[in-house]
XYZ file of N, CA and C in Angstrom:
321
model
N 53.048 30.586 -30.898
C 53.927 30.376 -29.706
C 53.504 30.378 -28.396
N 52.563 31.569 -27.887
C 52.178 31.743 -26.740
C 51.232 30.646 -26.243
N 50.408 30.072 -27.408
C 49.319 29.608 -26.803
C 49.829 28.185 -26.492
N 50.839 27.487 -27.064
C 51.192 26.081 -26.690
C 51.880 26.176 -25.421
N 52.099 26.727 -24.855
C 52.688 26.433 -23.420
C 51.561 26.633 -22.278
N 50.655 27.461 -22.704
C 49.321 27.634 -21.722
C 48.576 26.187 -22.030
N 48.774 25.835 -23.081
C 47.715 24.737 -23.376
C 48.421 23.308 -22.654
N 49.502 23.451 -22.588
C 50.205 22.142 -22.211
C 50.095 22.321 -20.874
N 49.982 23.331 -20.107
C 49.949 23.600 -18.625
C 48.663 23.236 -18.160
N 47.740 23.449 -18.927
C 46.227 23.580 -18.044
C 45.984 21.924 -18.360
N 46.637 21.342 -19.485
C 45.924 19.679 -19.496
C 46.767 18.859 -18.560
N 47.666 19.379 -18.074
C 48.635 18.630 -16.988
C 47.829 18.659 -15.699
N 47.530 19.914 -15.011
C 46.513 19.893 -14.103
C 45.628 19.154 -13.927
N 44.964 18.853 -14.910
C 43.458 18.716 -14.742
C 43.526 17.456 -14.834
N 44.522 16.118 -15.178
C 44.535 14.746 -14.747
C 45.058 14.671 -13.525
N 45.886 15.466 -12.864
C 46.066 15.644 -11.106
C 44.437 15.593 -10.277
N 44.159 16.733 -10.979
C 42.390 17.204 -9.744
C 41.731 15.902 -9.982
N 41.648 15.259 -11.343
C 40.722 14.126 -11.233
C 40.532 13.183 -10.044
N 42.043 13.002 -9.990
C 42.359 11.724 -8.748
C 42.118 12.558 -7.400
N 42.555 13.493 -7.403
C 42.486 14.238 -5.760
C 40.919 14.282 -5.959
N 40.133 14.283 -7.067
C 38.534 14.798 -6.385
C 37.854 13.493 -5.958
N 38.602 12.536 -6.610
C 38.112 11.184 -6.410
C 38.212 10.453 -5.217
N 39.356 10.897 -4.623
C 39.691 10.587 -3.081
C 38.723 11.598 -2.198
N 39.065 12.656 -2.760
C 37.987 13.479 -1.522
C 36.382 13.161 -1.342
N 35.820 12.621 -2.888
C 34.491 12.186 -2.659
C 34.556 10.975 -1.632
N 35.513 10.036 -1.800
C 35.729 8.739 -1.486
C 35.927 9.104 0.236
N 36.719 10.219 0.523
C 36.727 10.427 2.066
C 35.753 11.116 2.695
N 34.687 11.878 1.875
C 33.541 12.447 2.457
C 32.618 11.513 2.761
N 32.445 10.440 1.418
C 31.473 9.204 2.095
C 31.670 8.565 3.124
N 33.327 8.268 3.511
C 33.488 7.736 4.739
C 33.121 8.338 6.050
N 33.352 9.484 6.076
C 33.060 10.369 7.388
C 31.560 10.315 7.254
N 30.923 10.400 6.238
C 29.165 10.521 6.269
C 28.628 9.193 6.618
N 29.300 8.023 6.467
C 29.151 6.476 7.018
C 29.359 7.130 8.758
N 30.741 6.986 8.791
C 31.017 6.822 10.024
C 29.897 7.894 11.369
N 29.506 9.046 10.817
C 28.755 10.046 11.617
C 27.604 9.980 11.766
N 26.911 9.381 10.337
C 25.606 9.616 10.256
C 24.915 8.186 10.249
N 24.944 7.551 9.018
C 24.399 6.004 8.893
C 25.034 5.244 9.948
N 26.138 5.121 10.488
C 26.186 3.775 11.108
C 25.879 3.893 12.345
N 25.767 5.467 13.217
C 25.077 5.290 14.504
C 23.441 5.307 14.184
N 22.888 5.811 13.166
C 21.290 5.895 13.063
C 21.018 3.950 12.879
N 21.664 3.206 12.079
C 21.380 1.904 12.185
C 21.985 1.108 13.598
N 22.478 1.742 14.479
C 22.651 0.946 15.630
C 21.828 1.229 16.482
N 21.086 2.592 16.601
C 19.884 2.995 17.142
C 18.547 2.279 16.796
N 18.435 2.068 15.403
C 17.705 0.946 15.021
C 17.548 -0.026 15.396
N 18.637 -0.881 15.600
C 18.499 -2.011 15.900
C 18.565 -2.138 17.188
N 18.699 -1.527 18.126
C 18.697 -1.193 19.625
C 17.135 -1.355 19.939
N 16.611 -0.390 19.271
C 15.050 -0.097 19.254
C 14.460 -1.330 18.970
N 14.927 -2.031 17.747
C 14.045 -3.328 17.261
C 14.270 -4.643 18.699
N 15.092 -4.364 19.090
C 15.551 -5.303 20.042
C 14.768 -5.881 21.449
N 14.630 -3.959 21.909
C 13.567 -3.457 22.907
C 12.013 -3.971 22.284
N 11.905 -3.968 21.288
C 10.462 -3.922 20.759
C 9.954 -5.238 20.922
N 11.008 -6.249 20.660
C 10.938 -7.885 20.613
C 10.761 -8.097 21.976
N 11.459 -7.176 22.731
C 11.776 -7.874 24.143
C 10.461 -7.520 25.095
N 9.638 -6.670 24.541
C 8.341 -6.018 25.504
C 7.736 -7.206 26.195
N 7.339 -7.525 27.461
C 6.382 -8.078 28.191
C 4.962 -7.613 28.852
N 4.314 -8.395 29.361
C 3.131 -8.090 29.536
C 3.404 -7.373 31.275
N 3.233 -5.993 31.918
C 3.589 -5.555 32.860
C 4.323 -4.698 32.852
N 5.170 -4.687 31.981
C 6.141 -3.456 31.416
C 5.577 -2.084 31.359
N 6.404 -0.949 32.438
C 6.250 0.309 32.073
C 6.808 0.831 30.926
N 6.164 1.883 30.063
C 6.652 1.932 28.809
C 6.474 3.643 28.784
N 7.118 4.529 27.955
C 6.300 5.896 27.163
C 6.764 5.795 26.044
N 5.130 5.946 25.824
C 4.739 5.988 24.000
C 5.175 7.161 23.352
N 5.109 7.220 21.894
C 5.341 8.298 21.548
C 3.736 9.003 21.445
N 4.613 10.532 21.770
C 3.625 11.575 22.325
C 3.764 11.513 23.976
N 4.581 10.863 24.400
C 4.982 10.911 26.144
C 3.383 10.315 27.081
N 2.978 9.438 26.122
C 1.721 8.817 27.118
C 2.541 7.444 28.033
N 2.515 7.719 29.125
C 2.644 6.564 30.016
C 1.991 5.476 30.665
N 2.086 4.500 30.380
C 1.251 3.554 30.538
C 1.745 1.886 30.734
N 1.128 0.879 31.215
C 1.650 -0.506 31.709
C 0.984 -1.342 30.518
N 1.917 -1.949 29.985
C 1.521 -3.005 29.036
C 0.637 -4.047 29.729
N -1.020 -4.346 28.777
C -1.759 -5.313 29.521
C -2.010 -6.315 28.433
N -2.102 -5.943 27.623
C -1.907 -7.156 26.480
C -1.106 -6.930 25.298
N -0.602 -7.839 24.502
C 0.723 -7.769 23.797
C 0.144 -8.975 22.519
N 0.219 -7.827 21.141
C 0.168 -9.022 20.322
C 1.130 -9.090 19.219
N 1.205 -9.294 18.025
C 2.450 -8.935 16.996
C 2.645 -7.464 16.648
N 1.686 -6.865 16.440
C 1.823 -5.624 15.602
C 1.140 -4.531 16.733
N 0.488 -4.934 18.066
C -0.448 -3.772 18.738
C -0.085 -4.065 20.283
N -0.007 -3.320 20.861
C -0.006 -3.243 22.675
C -1.020 -2.760 23.238
N -1.428 -2.959 24.017
C -2.769 -2.005 25.029
C -2.201 -1.939 26.310
N -2.273 -0.338 26.165
C -1.645 0.411 27.462
C -2.645 0.549 28.395
N -2.522 0.243 29.518
C -3.415 0.704 31.110
C -2.716 1.999 31.141
N -3.632 3.046 30.898
C -3.252 4.446 31.272
C -3.778 5.214 32.605
N -4.806 4.564 33.027
C -5.642 5.208 34.115
C -6.467 3.897 34.366
N -7.109 4.057 35.418
C -8.120 3.143 35.834
C -9.156 2.887 34.947
N -9.217 1.712 34.431
C -10.178 1.614 33.200
C -10.320 2.425 32.333
N -9.088 2.729 31.879
C -8.886 3.484 30.396
C -7.671 2.565 29.998
N -7.805 2.079 28.423
C -6.847 1.340 28.176
C -6.692 1.868 26.659
N -5.776 1.947 26.100
C -5.541 2.480 24.244
C -4.864 1.220 23.973
N -4.890 1.127 22.714
C -3.853 0.456 21.660
C -3.197 1.411 20.812
N -1.729 0.838 20.703
C -1.198 1.648 19.806
C -0.315 0.626 19.420
N 0.900 1.117 18.428
C 1.391 0.168 17.834
C 2.610 -0.137 18.405
N 3.248 -1.356 18.121
C 4.507 -1.769 18.960
C 5.613 -0.638 18.339
N 5.987 0.027 17.293
C 7.183 0.570 17.440
C 6.949 1.993 17.860
N 5.501 2.351 18.173
C 5.251 3.264 18.601
C 6.002 3.482 20.210
N 6.286 2.397 20.685
C 7.043 2.572 21.876
C 8.413 2.946 21.995
N 8.829 3.994 22.969
C 9.881 5.252 22.685
C 10.751 4.434 23.876
N 10.090 3.708 25.132
C 11.253 3.899 26.392
C 10.614 2.653 27.276
N 11.527 2.121 27.765
C 10.729 0.835 28.582
C 11.058 1.373 30.067
N 10.454 1.650 31.049
C 10.646 2.411 31.980
C 10.961 1.011 33.313
N 11.936 1.736 34.568
C 12.081 0.939 35.614
C 10.582 0.594 36.287
N 10.305 -0.660 36.965
C 9.024 -0.934 37.663
C 8.742 -0.219 38.052
N 7.789 0.306 38.790
C 7.140 1.173 39.862
C 7.554 2.662 39.511
N 7.702 2.923 38.321
C 7.914 4.523 37.729
C 6.968 4.994 37.877
N 5.655 4.472 37.412
C 4.397 5.340 37.563
C 3.874 5.368 38.631
N 4.017 4.542 39.596
C 3.834 4.744 41.177
C 4.142 6.221 41.650
N 5.411 6.674 41.145
C 6.444 7.539 41.825
C 5.863 8.855 41.100
N 5.084 8.836 40.160
C 4.705 10.015 39.147
C 3.389 10.589 39.918
């Protein structure tokens, strides 16, 4: 007699907890998407469009903080003029930021 009410009570709360757990998991995925995944995708899209819009003569900052002016562009590499008679080649995705014209002269 004592076991039957406890057994009936336990089975009723387990069915309700499963549905609430499912809602909680879906809610957590939604928060994760809007706070982490979506902004990262937006930044990647902006970086890709910036890389595609590079032109000869643009002043850029490359990965590692190297400042230079673009002297040659190919599909995968960019040649930066970083000093008089000093040029380096880097991959296009290594460019972090395009600077306004004349920035290197002011430094």
